[in-house]
């Protein structure tokens, strides 16, 4: 088993990555089972796919286990569902010793983590991510939260899990589009932190059917762990994880959520950010080509022509714009991301041409 440590003093925790890990969960957690309640928070379909088996394995090893399901989709990250989860935790007789197991993608992880952060002023939880995006990104680093009408992830907390348990075999049932979107984020890690990894990913993408998920997840989660260990609350280094996200988020918002997956929008955003980095003389032509060649190996959705003017309002409201200054993530070489405050609106608008 590969174990990576998120180093945050007394809030440190392990990330375990291993094919077939799901069946080992009771053994991995047995030391921390003191007779408390264990609540699996998941979605109905995931309960059918993995949850019932996990619950019966836990019960067999004397874990007092129950479960709560959430609806599918971004809409589940709502005040209403949050409040439902809290009520159900109470009805199930949970107390301060209860441990939550968040079994699902980023939606489940975000709301389950937030519920854990607030129920009785905070109870323990573990992440068991089931999408590629959740495995390499949302399950690590303790960002939890829900959406309100005024914006996404507007209510939340930094609240670290006690552990992250990743079983790449779980991805076998994940719809292909979700896998591709997750690969967008995997490419991001190579681009911002590890040029050799980027090259490796590029090679692996030539035969996507035999893509070595376990290897890729291990390296990507290692990079995420390293970054959040150094900057838990996104005051510096962690911002580099937003590579491709300023334009990516704006594309998601402009095209309409549900029209393009987050990871797909990020992949397109990285192409624009690569072009901008070259224009600022930070990145060589060869490096931009290598980045684009890798991204182009993903079967991304065709998008209609985007007029930069329409995108700008979304760029400006993006949270990476602080005190009116846009913190834009550029590359100063492959594997070497940096923040630039010199990226003009005009440059952003011009960069959109690489999408068509
Ligand atoms: N907390 C963070 O740091 C962070 C980082 C990035 C994204 N996010 C959040 O993550 C969310 C997106 O997460 P996501 O992309 O994982 O989407 P998701 O959680 O909505 O999952 C996508 C779909 O796949 C299904 N699914 C999940 N695992 C499956 C499996 N193994 N087999 C079959 N179906 C499966 C789900 O039921 C769902 O319908 C967004 O809300 C975003 O804000 C959070
Ligand atoms: Zn992302």
CSV table of C-alpha atoms and ligand atoms in Angstrom, one decimal:
chain,number,residue,atom,x,y,z
A,1,UNK,CA,0.0,0.0,0.0
A,2,UNK,CA,1.1,3.5,-0.7
A,3,UNK,CA,0.7,5.9,2.2
A,4,UNK,CA,1.2,9.6,1.8
A,5,UNK,CA,1.1,11.9,4.8
A,6,UNK,CA,-0.6,15.3,5.0
A,7,UNK,CA,1.6,17.1,7.5
A,8,UNK,CA,-0.4,19.5,9.6
A,9,UNK,CA,0.9,19.0,13.1
A,10,UNK,CA,-1.8,17.5,15.3
A,11,UNK,CA,-4.2,17.6,12.3
A,12,UNK,CA,-1.9,15.4,10.2
A,13,UNK,CA,-3.5,12.4,8.4
A,14,UNK,CA,-2.6,9.6,6.0
A,15,UNK,CA,-3.8,9.1,2.5
A,16,UNK,CA,-3.8,5.4,1.6
A,17,UNK,CA,-3.9,4.4,-2.0
A,18,UNK,CA,-4.3,0.8,-3.1
A,19,UNK,CA,-6.4,-1.2,-5.6
A,20,UNK,CA,-8.9,-3.3,-3.6
A,21,UNK,CA,-8.5,-1.1,-0.5
A,22,UNK,CA,-12.2,-0.8,0.1
A,23,UNK,CA,-12.4,-4.3,1.5
A,24,UNK,CA,-9.6,-3.5,3.9
A,25,UNK,CA,-11.4,-0.5,5.4
A,26,UNK,CA,-12.6,-2.3,8.6
A,27,UNK,CA,-9.0,-3.5,9.3
A,28,UNK,CA,-7.6,-0.1,8.7
A,29,UNK,CA,-10.0,1.6,11.1
A,30,UNK,CA,-10.3,-1.1,13.7
A,31,UNK,CA,-7.9,0.6,16.1
A,32,UNK,CA,-10.0,3.7,16.1
A,33,UNK,CA,-13.3,1.8,16.7
A,34,UNK,CA,-14.2,2.3,20.4
A,35,UNK,CA,-17.9,1.3,20.0
A,36,UNK,CA,-18.9,4.7,18.6
A,37,UNK,CA,-21.4,5.1,15.7
A,38,UNK,CA,-20.0,5.1,12.2
A,39,UNK,CA,-22.2,6.9,9.6
A,40,UNK,CA,-21.6,6.3,5.9
A,41,UNK,CA,-22.8,9.5,4.0
A,42,UNK,CA,-23.2,8.7,0.3
A,43,UNK,CA,-25.7,8.6,-2.6
A,44,UNK,CA,-28.2,5.9,-3.3
A,45,UNK,CA,-26.4,4.5,-6.4
A,46,UNK,CA,-23.1,4.5,-4.6
A,47,UNK,CA,-24.7,2.7,-1.6
A,48,UNK,CA,-25.8,0.0,-4.1
A,49,UNK,CA,-22.4,-0.2,-5.8
A,50,UNK,CA,-20.1,-0.1,-2.8
A,51,UNK,CA,-21.9,1.1,0.4
A,52,UNK,CA,-23.9,-2.0,1.4
A,53,UNK,CA,-20.8,-4.2,1.1
A,54,UNK,CA,-18.7,-1.8,3.1
A,55,UNK,CA,-21.4,-1.6,5.8
A,56,UNK,CA,-21.7,-5.3,6.1
A,57,UNK,CA,-17.9,-5.7,6.2
A,58,UNK,CA,-17.8,-3.1,9.0
A,59,UNK,CA,-20.6,-4.7,10.9
A,60,UNK,CA,-18.9,-8.0,10.7
A,61,UNK,CA,-16.0,-6.4,12.5
A,62,UNK,CA,-18.2,-5.0,15.2
A,63,UNK,CA,-18.5,-1.4,13.9
A,64,UNK,CA,-21.9,0.1,14.9
A,65,UNK,CA,-22.7,1.3,11.3
A,66,UNK,CA,-25.6,3.2,9.7
A,67,UNK,CA,-25.9,5.3,6.6
A,68,UNK,CA,-27.4,8.5,5.1
A,69,UNK,CA,-28.0,9.2,1.4
A,70,UNK,CA,-27.9,12.5,-0.4
A,71,UNK,CA,-29.4,13.4,-3.8
A,72,UNK,CA,-27.1,13.3,-6.9
A,73,UNK,CA,-25.8,16.5,-8.4
A,74,UNK,CA,-24.4,19.9,-7.4
A,75,UNK,CA,-27.9,20.8,-6.0
A,76,UNK,CA,-27.2,18.4,-3.1
A,77,UNK,CA,-24.7,20.9,-1.7
A,78,UNK,CA,-27.5,23.0,-0.3
A,79,UNK,CA,-28.6,24.4,3.0
A,80,UNK,CA,-31.6,22.1,2.9
A,81,UNK,CA,-29.6,18.9,2.4
A,82,UNK,CA,-27.1,20.0,5.0
A,83,UNK,CA,-29.9,20.5,7.5
A,84,UNK,CA,-31.3,17.1,6.5
A,85,UNK,CA,-28.0,15.5,7.2
A,86,UNK,CA,-27.7,17.1,10.6
A,87,UNK,CA,-31.3,16.0,11.5
A,88,UNK,CA,-30.6,12.5,10.4
A,89,UNK,CA,-27.4,12.4,12.5
A,90,UNK,CA,-29.4,13.4,15.5
A,91,UNK,CA,-32.2,10.9,14.7
A,92,UNK,CA,-29.7,8.1,14.4
A,93,UNK,CA,-28.5,8.9,17.9
A,94,UNK,CA,-25.1,10.2,16.9
A,95,UNK,CA,-23.0,12.1,19.5
A,96,UNK,CA,-19.5,13.7,19.7
A,97,UNK,CA,-17.8,10.3,19.3
A,98,UNK,CA,-19.5,9.5,16.0
A,99,UNK,CA,-17.3,9.1,12.9
A,100,UNK,CA,-18.5,10.0,9.4
A,101,UNK,CA,-17.3,8.1,6.3
A,102,UNK,CA,-17.8,10.3,3.2
A,103,UNK,CA,-18.3,7.7,0.4
A,104,UNK,CA,-18.6,9.6,-2.9
A,105,UNK,CA,-17.4,12.2,-5.2
A,106,UNK,CA,-16.7,15.9,-4.4
A,107,UNK,CA,-20.4,16.6,-3.8
A,108,UNK,CA,-20.7,14.0,-1.0
A,109,UNK,CA,-17.2,14.8,0.4
A,110,UNK,CA,-17.9,18.6,0.6
A,111,UNK,CA,-21.3,18.3,2.3
A,112,UNK,CA,-20.4,15.4,4.5
A,113,UNK,CA,-17.2,17.1,5.6
A,114,UNK,CA,-19.1,20.3,6.3
A,115,UNK,CA,-21.7,18.4,8.3
A,116,UNK,CA,-18.9,16.7,10.3
A,117,UNK,CA,-17.3,20.1,10.9
A,118,UNK,CA,-20.4,21.5,12.5
A,119,UNK,CA,-22.3,18.6,14.1
A,120,UNK,CA,-21.8,19.0,17.9
A,121,UNK,CA,-19.0,21.5,17.1
A,122,UNK,CA,-17.1,19.0,15.0
A,123,UNK,CA,-16.9,15.2,14.8
A,124,UNK,CA,-14.3,13.0,13.1
A,125,UNK,CA,-14.6,12.0,9.4
A,126,UNK,CA,-12.8,10.1,6.8
A,127,UNK,CA,-12.9,10.6,3.0
A,128,UNK,CA,-13.5,7.5,0.8
A,129,UNK,CA,-13.5,9.2,-2.6
A,130,UNK,CA,-15.2,7.5,-5.5
A,131,UNK,CA,-14.5,9.8,-8.5
A,132,UNK,CA,-11.1,10.6,-9.9
A,133,UNK,CA,-11.6,14.3,-9.1
A,134,UNK,CA,-12.3,13.5,-5.5
A,135,UNK,CA,-9.4,11.1,-5.3
A,136,UNK,CA,-6.8,13.5,-6.5
A,137,UNK,CA,-8.4,16.8,-5.4
A,138,UNK,CA,-11.4,17.4,-3.2
A,139,UNK,CA,-10.9,14.6,-0.6
A,140,UNK,CA,-7.5,16.1,0.3
A,141,UNK,CA,-6.9,19.4,2.1
A,142,UNK,CA,-10.0,19.8,4.2
A,143,UNK,CA,-12.0,22.3,2.2
A,144,UNK,CA,-15.6,21.5,2.9
A,145,UNK,CA,-18.8,23.4,2.1
A,146,UNK,CA,-22.1,24.0,0.4
A,147,UNK,CA,-23.6,26.4,-2.1
A,148,UNK,CA,-26.0,29.2,-1.5
A,149,UNK,CA,-28.0,31.2,-4.1
A,150,UNK,CA,-25.3,33.9,-4.1
A,151,UNK,CA,-22.6,31.5,-5.1
A,152,UNK,CA,-20.8,28.2,-5.0
A,153,UNK,CA,-19.0,27.0,-1.9
A,154,UNK,CA,-19.9,30.3,-0.1
A,155,UNK,CA,-20.6,28.5,3.2
A,156,UNK,CA,-18.0,26.1,4.5
A,157,UNK,CA,-15.0,25.4,6.7
A,158,UNK,CA,-11.4,24.2,6.5
A,159,UNK,CA,-11.8,21.0,8.4
A,160,UNK,CA,-9.3,18.2,7.9
A,161,UNK,CA,-10.4,14.5,7.7
A,162,UNK,CA,-8.8,11.8,9.9
A,163,UNK,CA,-7.7,10.0,6.8
A,164,UNK,CA,-8.3,9.5,3.0
A,165,UNK,CA,-8.9,6.0,1.8
A,166,UNK,CA,-8.5,5.6,-2.0
A,167,UNK,CA,-9.3,2.5,-3.9
A,168,UNK,CA,-8.6,3.1,-7.6
A,169,UNK,CA,-10.7,0.0,-8.5
A,170,UNK,CA,-13.8,2.0,-7.6
A,171,UNK,CA,-13.3,4.0,-10.8
A,172,UNK,CA,-14.3,1.0,-13.0
A,173,UNK,CA,-18.0,2.0,-12.7
A,174,UNK,CA,-17.4,5.8,-13.1
A,175,UNK,CA,-18.8,7.2,-16.3
A,176,UNK,CA,-16.1,7.9,-18.9
A,177,UNK,CA,-16.9,11.7,-19.0
A,178,UNK,CA,-16.2,11.9,-15.2
A,179,UNK,CA,-12.9,10.1,-15.7
A,180,UNK,CA,-11.8,12.5,-18.4
A,181,UNK,CA,-12.7,15.5,-16.3
A,182,UNK,CA,-10.6,14.0,-13.4
A,183,UNK,CA,-7.7,13.6,-15.8
A,184,UNK,CA,-7.9,17.3,-16.5
A,185,UNK,CA,-7.0,17.9,-12.8
A,186,UNK,CA,-4.3,15.1,-13.0
A,187,UNK,CA,-2.6,16.9,-15.9
A,188,UNK,CA,-2.8,20.1,-13.8
A,189,UNK,CA,-0.5,18.6,-11.1
A,190,UNK,CA,2.1,17.7,-13.7
A,191,UNK,CA,1.9,21.2,-15.2
A,192,UNK,CA,2.3,23.1,-12.0
A,193,UNK,CA,4.7,20.9,-10.0
A,194,UNK,CA,6.3,18.0,-11.9
A,195,UNK,CA,7.4,18.1,-15.6
A,196,UNK,CA,8.4,14.4,-15.6
A,197,UNK,CA,5.0,13.5,-14.3
A,198,UNK,CA,3.4,15.6,-17.1
A,199,UNK,CA,5.5,13.7,-19.7
A,200,UNK,CA,4.5,10.4,-18.2
A,201,UNK,CA,0.8,11.3,-18.2
A,202,UNK,CA,1.1,12.3,-21.8
A,203,UNK,CA,2.5,8.8,-22.7
A,204,UNK,CA,-0.2,7.1,-20.7
A,205,UNK,CA,-2.9,9.0,-22.5
A,206,UNK,CA,-1.9,7.4,-25.8
A,207,UNK,CA,-3.7,4.3,-24.5
A,208,UNK,CA,-6.3,5.6,-22.2
A,209,UNK,CA,-7.9,2.1,-21.8
A,210,UNK,CA,-4.8,0.9,-19.9
A,211,UNK,CA,-4.2,4.2,-18.0
A,212,UNK,CA,-2.4,3.4,-14.8
A,213,UNK,CA,-4.8,5.1,-12.4
A,214,UNK,CA,-3.1,3.9,-9.2
A,215,UNK,CA,0.3,5.3,-10.2
A,216,UNK,CA,-1.3,8.6,-11.4
A,217,UNK,CA,-3.4,9.0,-8.3
A,218,UNK,CA,-0.5,8.3,-6.0
A,219,UNK,CA,1.7,11.1,-7.6
A,220,UNK,CA,-1.2,13.6,-7.9
A,221,UNK,CA,-2.3,13.1,-4.3
A,222,UNK,CA,1.3,13.4,-3.2
A,223,UNK,CA,1.6,16.8,-4.9
A,224,UNK,CA,-1.8,17.9,-3.4
A,225,UNK,CA,-0.7,16.7,0.0
A,226,UNK,CA,2.6,18.5,-0.2
A,227,UNK,CA,1.0,21.8,-1.2
A,228,UNK,CA,-1.8,21.8,1.5
A,229,UNK,CA,0.7,20.7,4.1
A,230,UNK,CA,2.6,23.9,3.4
A,231,UNK,CA,-0.4,26.2,3.0
A,232,UNK,CA,-3.5,24.8,4.7
A,233,UNK,CA,-5.7,27.9,4.2
A,234,UNK,CA,-4.7,29.1,0.8
A,235,UNK,CA,-2.7,32.1,1.6
A,236,UNK,CA,0.1,31.4,-0.8
A,237,UNK,CA,1.3,28.1,-2.4
A,238,UNK,CA,-2.1,26.5,-2.4
A,239,UNK,CA,-3.2,29.2,-4.9
A,240,UNK,CA,-1.1,27.4,-7.5
A,241,UNK,CA,-3.7,24.7,-7.6
A,242,UNK,CA,-5.9,27.2,-9.3
A,243,UNK,CA,-3.9,26.8,-12.6
A,244,UNK,CA,-6.5,26.8,-15.4
A,245,UNK,CA,-9.3,27.6,-12.9
A,246,UNK,CA,-9.7,31.3,-13.5
A,247,UNK,CA,-10.8,30.9,-17.1
A,248,UNK,CA,-12.1,27.4,-16.3
A,249,UNK,CA,-14.6,28.6,-13.7
A,250,UNK,CA,-15.6,31.5,-16.0
A,251,UNK,CA,-16.3,29.0,-18.8
A,252,UNK,CA,-18.4,26.8,-16.5
A,253,UNK,CA,-20.4,29.8,-15.3
A,254,UNK,CA,-20.8,31.3,-18.8
A,255,UNK,CA,-21.7,28.1,-20.6
A,256,UNK,CA,-24.0,27.1,-17.7
A,257,UNK,CA,-23.2,24.5,-15.0
A,258,UNK,CA,-24.1,21.1,-16.2
A,259,UNK,CA,-23.0,22.0,-19.8
A,260,UNK,CA,-19.4,21.3,-19.2
A,261,UNK,CA,-17.7,19.3,-16.4
A,262,UNK,CA,-15.4,21.2,-14.0
A,263,UNK,CA,-12.3,19.2,-15.0
A,264,UNK,CA,-13.1,19.7,-18.7
A,265,UNK,CA,-13.4,23.4,-18.2
A,266,UNK,CA,-10.1,23.4,-16.3
A,267,UNK,CA,-8.4,21.6,-19.1
A,268,UNK,CA,-9.5,24.3,-21.5
A,269,UNK,CA,-8.5,27.0,-19.0
A,270,UNK,CA,-5.0,25.5,-18.8
A,271,UNK,CA,-4.7,25.9,-22.6
A,272,UNK,CA,-5.5,29.6,-22.3
A,273,UNK,CA,-3.2,30.0,-19.3
A,274,UNK,CA,-0.4,28.3,-21.2
A,275,UNK,CA,-0.9,30.7,-24.1
A,276,UNK,CA,-0.8,33.7,-21.7
A,277,UNK,CA,2.3,32.4,-20.0
A,278,UNK,CA,4.0,32.2,-23.4
A,279,UNK,CA,2.9,35.7,-24.3
A,280,UNK,CA,4.4,37.0,-21.1
A,281,UNK,CA,7.7,35.3,-22.1
A,282,UNK,CA,7.5,32.9,-19.2
A,283,UNK,CA,7.0,29.7,-21.1
A,284,UNK,CA,8.8,28.5,-24.3
A,285,UNK,CA,6.9,27.6,-27.5
A,286,UNK,CA,8.0,23.9,-27.0
A,287,UNK,CA,6.7,23.8,-23.5
A,288,UNK,CA,3.3,25.2,-24.5
A,289,UNK,CA,3.1,22.7,-27.3
A,290,UNK,CA,3.9,19.9,-24.9
A,291,UNK,CA,1.2,21.1,-22.5
A,292,UNK,CA,-1.4,21.4,-25.3
A,293,UNK,CA,-0.5,18.1,-26.9
A,294,UNK,CA,-1.2,16.4,-23.5
A,295,UNK,CA,-4.5,18.2,-23.0
A,296,UNK,CA,-5.6,17.5,-26.6
A,297,UNK,CA,-5.3,13.8,-25.9
A,298,UNK,CA,-8.4,14.1,-23.7
A,299,UNK,CA,-11.6,13.8,-25.6
A,300,UNK,CA,-13.0,17.2,-24.5
A,301,UNK,CA,-16.4,18.6,-25.5
A,302,UNK,CA,-16.6,21.0,-28.4
A,303,UNK,CA,-17.6,24.4,-27.2
A,304,UNK,CA,-19.3,27.2,-29.1
A,305,UNK,CA,-17.3,30.3,-29.8
A,306,UNK,CA,-16.9,32.3,-26.6
A,307,UNK,CA,-16.8,36.0,-26.8
A,308,UNK,CA,-14.3,37.3,-24.2
A,309,UNK,CA,-16.5,40.2,-23.3
A,310,UNK,CA,-19.1,37.8,-22.0
A,311,UNK,CA,-16.6,35.9,-20.0
A,312,UNK,CA,-15.1,38.9,-18.2
A,313,UNK,CA,-17.9,39.4,-15.5
A,314,UNK,CA,-17.3,35.9,-14.4
A,315,UNK,CA,-13.5,36.4,-14.2
A,316,UNK,CA,-14.0,39.5,-12.1
A,317,UNK,CA,-16.2,37.8,-9.6
A,318,UNK,CA,-13.9,34.8,-9.4
A,319,UNK,CA,-12.6,34.5,-5.8
A,320,UNK,CA,-9.0,34.7,-7.0
A,321,UNK,CA,-9.6,38.3,-7.7
A,322,UNK,CA,-8.8,40.0,-4.4
A,323,UNK,CA,-9.1,43.7,-3.8
A,324,UNK,CA,-9.6,44.2,-7.5
A,325,UNK,CA,-6.3,42.5,-8.4
A,326,UNK,CA,-6.4,39.3,-10.3
A,327,UNK,CA,-4.1,36.6,-9.0
A,328,UNK,CA,-3.6,34.6,-12.2
A,329,UNK,CA,-1.6,31.3,-12.2
A,330,UNK,CA,1.0,31.2,-15.0
A,331,UNK,CA,3.7,28.7,-15.8
A,332,UNK,CA,7.4,29.8,-15.6
A,333,UNK,CA,8.3,26.5,-17.2
A,334,UNK,CA,6.6,23.0,-17.2
A,335,UNK,CA,6.2,21.9,-13.6
A,336,UNK,CA,6.8,25.4,-12.3
A,337,UNK,CA,3.7,27.5,-11.6
A,338,UNK,CA,3.7,31.0,-10.2
A,339,UNK,CA,1.2,33.8,-9.4
A,340,UNK,CA,1.1,36.8,-11.8
A,341,UNK,CA,-0.8,40.0,-11.1
A,342,UNK,CA,0.1,41.2,-14.6
A,343,UNK,CA,-2.4,39.4,-16.6
A,344,UNK,CA,-4.7,42.0,-18.2
A,345,UNK,CA,-8.3,41.5,-19.2
A,346,UNK,CA,-7.3,42.0,-22.8
A,347,UNK,CA,-4.8,39.1,-22.6
A,348,UNK,CA,-7.4,36.8,-21.1
A,349,UNK,CA,-9.8,37.7,-23.9
A,350,UNK,CA,-7.2,37.1,-26.6
A,351,UNK,CA,-6.2,33.8,-25.1
A,352,UNK,CA,-9.7,32.4,-25.7
A,353,UNK,CA,-8.8,31.9,-29.4
A,354,UNK,CA,-6.9,28.8,-28.5
A,355,UNK,CA,-10.2,27.1,-27.7
A,356,UNK,CA,-11.6,27.3,-31.3
B,1,LIG,N1,-13.2,20.4,-1.4
B,1,LIG,C1,-12.4,20.7,-2.4
B,1,LIG,O1,-11.2,20.9,-2.3
B,1,LIG,C2,-12.9,20.6,-3.8
B,1,LIG,C3,-12.1,20.6,-4.9
B,1,LIG,C4,-12.6,20.4,-6.2
B,1,LIG,C5,-13.9,20.2,-6.4
B,1,LIG,N2,-14.8,20.2,-5.3
B,1,LIG,C6,-16.2,20.0,-5.5
B,1,LIG,O2,-16.4,18.7,-6.0
B,1,LIG,C7,-17.7,18.7,-6.6
B,1,LIG,C8,-17.6,17.9,-7.9
B,1,LIG,O3,-17.2,16.6,-7.5
B,1,LIG,P1,-17.2,15.4,-8.5
B,1,LIG,O4,-16.6,15.8,-9.8
B,1,LIG,O5,-16.5,14.2,-7.9
B,1,LIG,O6,-18.7,15.1,-8.9
B,1,LIG,P2,-19.9,14.3,-8.1
B,1,LIG,O7,-19.6,14.1,-6.7
B,1,LIG,O8,-21.1,15.0,-8.5
B,1,LIG,O9,-19.9,12.9,-8.8
B,1,LIG,C9,-20.2,12.8,-10.2
B,1,LIG,C10,-21.2,11.7,-10.4
B,1,LIG,O10,-20.6,10.4,-10.4
B,1,LIG,C11,-21.3,9.5,-9.6
B,1,LIG,N3,-20.3,8.6,-9.1
B,1,LIG,C12,-19.4,8.9,-8.1
B,1,LIG,N4,-18.5,7.9,-8.0
B,1,LIG,C13,-19.0,6.9,-8.8
B,1,LIG,C14,-18.5,5.6,-9.1
B,1,LIG,N5,-17.4,5.2,-8.6
B,1,LIG,N6,-19.2,4.9,-10.1
B,1,LIG,C15,-20.3,5.4,-10.7
B,1,LIG,N7,-20.7,6.6,-10.4
B,1,LIG,C16,-20.1,7.4,-9.5
B,1,LIG,C17,-22.0,10.4,-8.6
B,1,LIG,O11,-23.1,9.8,-8.0
B,1,LIG,C18,-22.3,11.6,-9.4
B,1,LIG,O12,-23.5,11.4,-10.1
B,1,LIG,C19,-18.1,20.1,-6.8
B,1,LIG,O13,-19.2,20.4,-6.0
B,1,LIG,C20,-16.9,20.9,-6.5
B,1,LIG,O14,-17.2,22.2,-5.9
B,1,LIG,C21,-14.3,20.4,-4.1
B,2,LIG,ZN1,-10.5,22.0,-9.9
